[in-house]
Amino acid sequence: MTVLDTRTLNRATLARQLLLDRADLPVRDAVAHLCGLQAQEPQEPFVGLWSRLRAFDAAALSDLLTGRRLVRTILMRRTVHLLTAEDALAWRARHDAMLRQRMLGTYRRELDGVDLDELAAAGRAVLADGEPRSMGDLGRAVAGRWPAAGARVLGEMLVAALIPMAQLPPRGLWRTKAGVRNAPLSSWLGREPDPPAQNGSDPVGEALVRRYLAAYGPAASADLRAWCGLAGLPAAVAAVRPELVSFRDERGRELLDLPDAPRPGPDTPAPVRFLPAFDNAILGYHDRGRIIDDAHRGLSVAGARVVLVDGRVGATWTVEDGTVVVTPLGRLSGGDRDAVGEQGRALAAFLSDGDSHRVRIGDG
């Protein structure tokens, strides 16, 4: 079985994640290809798409949100993701059990004695008036029935697990600060999420395997599980395995992939790319070594914005008074500093509508 070294896996990830060459894709198609973008920080997907698409127009993303073709909802890993409406509706039921289990893993003591089906019914009754609500408002509306649990826990259980919800605009719109207002996904998108399969098959799980590999492969089953949070996918992997090809990584893990997916050579040049906080190009794997050194792995879960240099996390970045400030994690060559500066100036211009092209790069 062919062994793929870390650099080859890195280049495959960059290609699948649209980070090797910016893509000429409409915004919605890019979001679909990426299987959504993690989006608990509302402005971060704009940078993620700017780094991946040629001539990205931030207004197009805002228009897709207000037009209900994209939606912000809690799904993979019990985190907020920006997804196409179709994927949110198709995938939600498959994630229901995971969302409940993760909430109970955190709040089992507080929810002791609370019938979750009754709680869900009570939450839906509150929402029946069509008014969007914050998590706190929804929790307070039902807390009288389960006072021991507390309004905050009840509200979070409802929004994060029991009722498929959409976070409504203006939250998530370009350069807009707004609190979270939740409405049932069914009312916002005009229909109920697709029901789970009843015949023991798992068509959604099989679709997730294919879609994940298209955007992240080659990858191990553990990587797939780390991305979506679903433990019950071995049968889906087994069902699609005849369609797939297999490799090994340098640790001996089996990696699965779509046969015709891009796997560029390890010497393929990788341009500098600025990634937003919590980008799935890093978080979408159990083994993140293909893109970030173990010494810096904590950055990926701490919300640091990172810069890819030669395809790997080589710096962090932030914005101060319109200036993109880059902090290298090690020494950058002169050529790399120039490339980081060029992309940093372009990012500053994007974030400021051309008012600033300032970038400051610290010493490595």
XYZ file of C-alpha atoms in Angstrom:
364
model
C 0.000 0.000 0.000
C 1.377 3.402 -0.996
C 2.661 5.539 1.879
C 1.857 9.246 1.714
C 4.300 11.409 3.628
C 3.248 14.444 5.640
C 4.155 16.917 2.917
C 2.104 15.032 0.322
C -0.869 14.993 2.693
C -0.358 18.706 3.276
C -0.554 19.455 -0.427
C -3.661 17.299 -0.788
C -5.329 19.192 2.060
C -4.439 22.550 0.527
C -5.823 21.478 -2.841
C -9.100 20.152 -1.404
C -9.469 23.207 0.853
C -9.045 25.629 -2.085
C -5.858 26.956 -0.479
C -3.375 25.874 -3.141
C -5.028 27.944 -5.866
C -7.881 30.360 -5.239
C -10.993 28.957 -6.896
C -13.373 30.525 -9.385
C -16.458 29.344 -7.516
C -19.624 31.111 -6.420
C -19.732 31.604 -2.663
C -22.524 29.093 -2.125
C -20.730 26.408 -4.132
C -17.549 26.976 -2.135
C -19.406 26.619 1.169
C -20.982 23.405 -0.116
C -17.648 22.001 -1.278
C -16.041 22.759 2.095
C -18.932 21.026 3.903
C -19.523 24.320 5.689
C -17.235 26.657 7.610
C -16.951 26.774 11.377
C -18.469 30.089 12.314
C -18.946 30.719 16.022
C -16.968 33.926 15.440
C -19.368 35.581 12.989
C -16.872 37.508 10.843
C -14.309 34.727 10.434
C -15.907 32.962 7.425
C -15.393 36.109 5.362
C -11.623 35.806 5.733
C -11.794 32.058 5.167
C -13.556 32.560 1.844
C -11.400 35.539 0.852
C -8.348 33.289 1.160
C -9.968 30.611 -0.988
C -11.857 32.423 -3.755
C -10.812 34.791 -6.505
C -12.647 38.117 -6.450
C -14.547 37.211 -3.288
C -17.348 39.680 -2.577
C -18.283 39.857 1.090
C -21.712 41.221 0.180
C -22.479 37.997 -1.688
C -22.123 36.005 1.528
C -24.359 38.429 3.413
C -26.961 38.236 0.650
C -26.965 34.430 0.788
C -27.619 34.586 4.543
C -30.475 37.059 4.288
C -31.796 35.142 1.267
C -31.820 31.934 3.362
C -29.597 29.998 0.961
C -26.886 29.803 3.605
C -27.631 29.367 7.281
C -25.775 29.542 10.583
C -26.635 26.575 12.779
C -25.143 24.295 15.435
C -24.116 21.015 13.875
C -20.704 19.340 13.507
C -18.872 18.938 16.832
C -21.717 20.907 18.465
C -20.253 24.102 17.030
C -21.792 26.857 14.936
C -21.257 26.253 11.237
C -22.114 28.209 8.126
C -23.809 25.728 5.783
C -25.942 25.648 2.695
C -29.618 25.403 3.514
C -29.771 22.050 1.733
C -26.933 20.545 3.761
C -28.294 21.853 7.055
C -31.657 20.221 6.385
C -30.182 16.981 5.038
C -27.580 16.478 7.771
C -29.303 17.666 10.924
C -31.179 14.502 11.918
C -28.011 12.431 11.539
C -26.357 14.665 14.162
C -29.247 14.724 16.666
C -28.014 11.904 18.911
C -24.470 13.295 19.009
C -25.737 16.760 19.944
C -27.828 15.333 22.808
C -24.992 13.159 24.056
C -22.514 16.017 24.078
C -24.917 18.256 25.966
C -25.651 15.522 28.494
C -21.953 14.907 28.880
C -21.635 18.498 30.055
C -24.899 18.981 31.962
C -26.033 15.506 33.009
C -26.290 16.479 36.691
C -28.260 19.663 35.990
C -30.620 17.838 33.634
C -31.237 14.903 35.954
C -34.984 14.334 36.080
C -35.715 16.468 33.004
C -37.602 14.571 30.307
C -35.890 15.844 27.150
C -38.878 15.167 24.918
C -41.062 17.209 27.256
C -38.455 19.968 27.301
C -38.344 20.016 23.514
C -42.147 20.226 23.341
C -42.158 23.090 25.835
C -39.516 24.936 23.810
C -41.432 24.477 20.578
C -44.583 25.781 22.256
C -42.744 28.955 23.246
C -41.399 29.393 19.726
C -44.788 28.817 18.120
C -45.479 32.555 18.153
C -42.844 33.024 15.451
C -40.654 35.356 17.508
C -36.908 34.644 17.429
C -35.319 34.351 20.836
C -31.929 34.296 22.465
C -30.819 31.161 24.266
C -31.385 32.935 27.591
C -34.871 34.093 26.679
C -35.890 30.599 25.653
C -34.437 29.070 28.808
C -36.202 31.569 31.061
C -39.493 30.887 29.289
C -39.433 27.208 30.299
C -37.478 27.411 33.564
C -40.575 27.541 35.751
C -41.281 23.920 34.894
C -37.750 22.701 35.717
C -36.366 25.249 38.191
C -33.601 22.992 39.483
C -31.987 22.756 36.048
C -31.593 26.500 35.624
C -32.586 28.710 32.700
C -29.122 28.797 31.118
C -28.783 25.022 30.888
C -32.345 24.565 29.644
C -31.881 27.217 26.971
C -28.609 25.746 25.803
C -30.058 22.244 25.670
C -32.948 23.464 23.551
C -30.871 25.520 21.129
C -27.819 23.300 20.855
C -29.485 19.897 20.758
C -33.235 19.477 21.009
C -34.626 21.897 18.415
C -32.846 22.436 15.086
C -32.216 26.190 15.084
C -30.977 28.897 12.771
C -29.081 31.927 14.014
C -30.809 34.747 12.204
C -29.288 37.750 10.478
C -28.077 40.385 11.118
C -25.670 38.125 13.048
C -23.097 36.854 10.598
C -23.471 39.683 8.093
C -20.424 41.581 6.880
C -19.169 44.109 9.422
C -22.269 43.705 11.538
C -22.296 43.158 15.280
C -25.469 41.526 16.521
C -26.547 39.180 19.276
C -27.790 35.673 18.653
C -31.485 35.365 17.821
C -32.649 31.801 17.210
C -35.598 30.520 15.221
C -36.497 26.950 14.304
C -34.659 25.829 11.200
C -37.967 24.651 9.764
C -39.595 28.084 9.980
C -36.529 29.933 8.676
C -35.901 27.588 5.736
C -39.508 26.701 4.999
C -39.509 22.964 5.723
C -38.581 20.450 8.366
C -35.143 18.817 8.333
C -35.048 15.524 6.469
C -36.121 12.606 8.685
C -33.647 9.856 9.541
C -33.615 6.750 7.376
C -36.023 4.102 8.646
C -34.695 0.949 6.965
C -31.386 0.621 8.774
C -29.424 2.244 5.971
C -27.390 5.397 6.444
C -27.490 7.445 3.227
C -26.578 10.646 5.058
C -23.592 8.995 6.711
C -22.421 7.682 3.350
C -22.822 11.149 1.813
C -20.825 12.646 4.673
C -17.974 10.205 4.033
C -17.813 11.113 0.344
C -18.173 14.841 0.951
C -15.565 14.825 3.713
C -13.009 13.045 1.571
C -13.635 15.455 -1.316
C -12.816 18.391 0.944
C -10.289 16.863 3.377
C -8.938 13.566 2.084
C -6.940 11.417 2.101
C -7.981 10.818 5.678
C -8.413 8.179 8.341
C -11.732 7.252 9.917
C -10.535 9.011 13.080
C -10.144 12.231 11.083
C -13.692 11.933 9.767
C -14.963 11.416 13.308
C -12.969 14.396 14.589
C -14.489 16.620 11.908
C -18.158 15.784 12.339
C -18.239 14.469 15.908
C -20.188 11.373 14.872
C -19.003 8.076 16.302
C -21.462 5.867 14.418
C -20.003 5.983 10.924
C -18.136 2.651 10.556
C -21.071 1.152 8.640
C -21.180 4.136 6.301
C -17.435 3.879 5.705
C -17.813 0.167 5.030
C -20.647 0.809 2.587
C -18.658 3.248 0.452
C -15.286 1.513 0.815
C -15.597 -0.292 -2.569
C -15.650 3.173 -4.199
C -12.475 4.319 -2.424
C -8.729 3.869 -2.653
C -6.440 3.262 0.320
C -3.059 4.599 1.409
C -0.951 4.617 4.560
C 0.515 7.587 6.341
C 3.970 7.567 7.880
C 2.496 6.351 11.176
C 0.931 3.337 9.490
C -2.672 4.564 9.662
C -4.951 3.593 6.802
C -6.107 6.597 4.810
C -9.146 6.479 2.535
C -9.767 8.667 -0.465
C -11.826 9.208 -3.572
C -9.948 7.700 -6.515
C -9.982 10.787 -8.739
C -9.497 13.471 -6.073
C -6.448 15.744 -6.416
C -3.234 14.619 -4.745
C -0.554 17.090 -5.861
C 3.078 16.170 -5.545
C 4.965 17.156 -2.404
C 7.043 19.732 -4.303
C 3.989 21.679 -5.474
C 4.484 25.326 -4.443
C 2.130 26.463 -1.675
C 1.350 30.188 -1.472
C 1.002 32.134 1.757
C -2.562 32.042 3.035
C -4.178 33.843 5.973
C -6.713 31.666 7.806
C -9.409 32.793 10.232
C -9.963 31.545 13.744
C -11.174 27.928 14.018
C -10.646 27.132 10.351
C -11.619 23.576 9.482
C -8.495 23.151 7.354
C -6.839 22.628 10.744
C -9.687 21.506 13.007
C -11.113 18.984 10.540
C -8.616 16.267 11.442
C -7.716 14.097 14.396
C -4.112 14.134 13.193
C -3.436 17.814 12.512
C 0.262 17.188 11.935
C -0.206 17.513 8.188
C -0.681 21.275 8.614
C 0.421 22.349 12.111
C 3.346 21.306 14.302
C 2.506 19.570 17.568
C 4.235 22.388 19.440
C 1.662 24.841 18.070
C -1.400 22.581 18.121
C -2.946 24.574 20.980
C -3.323 27.568 18.673
C -5.891 25.656 16.643
C -8.327 25.400 19.554
C -7.527 28.745 21.167
C -9.046 30.826 18.383
C -5.753 32.114 17.005
C -5.789 33.325 13.417
C -2.902 31.720 11.581
C -0.779 32.213 8.482
C 0.203 29.282 6.298
C 3.782 29.516 5.055
C 4.794 26.788 2.630
C 1.514 25.120 3.516
C 2.027 24.947 7.280
C 1.105 27.167 10.200
C 4.056 29.537 10.415
C 2.644 32.643 12.109
C -0.378 34.134 13.809
C -2.092 37.364 12.835
C -4.481 39.958 14.157
C -5.619 43.464 13.240
C -4.715 46.597 15.168
C -6.002 50.004 14.000
C -6.346 48.803 10.423
C -2.903 47.184 10.358
C -2.533 43.440 9.859
C -0.022 42.400 12.521
C 1.824 39.126 11.903
C 3.724 37.275 14.617
C 5.996 34.554 13.174
C 6.287 31.296 15.100
C 9.847 30.854 13.850
C 12.306 32.536 11.566
C 10.927 33.483 8.140
C 13.192 33.645 5.117
C 13.386 36.881 3.205
C 11.201 35.453 0.454
C 8.609 34.215 2.928
C 8.518 37.625 4.666
C 7.905 39.273 1.314
C 5.086 36.852 0.486
C 3.522 37.290 3.932
C 3.733 41.054 3.513
C 2.093 40.939 0.100
C -0.819 38.825 1.291
C -1.085 40.841 4.503
C -1.443 44.069 2.550
C -4.120 42.484 0.381
C -5.965 41.295 3.487
C -5.751 44.746 5.078
C -7.271 46.213 1.926
C -10.072 43.642 1.938
C -10.906 44.273 5.584
C -10.895 48.058 5.130
C -12.412 48.425 1.652
C -9.058 49.678 0.408
C -8.528 52.286 3.128
C -5.490 50.455 4.535
C -2.705 48.383 3.051
C -0.677 48.285 6.232
C 1.017 45.157 7.520
C 3.573 44.747 10.294
C 5.611 41.563 10.609
C 7.361 40.818 13.870
C 10.678 39.076 14.300
C 10.737 35.295 14.307
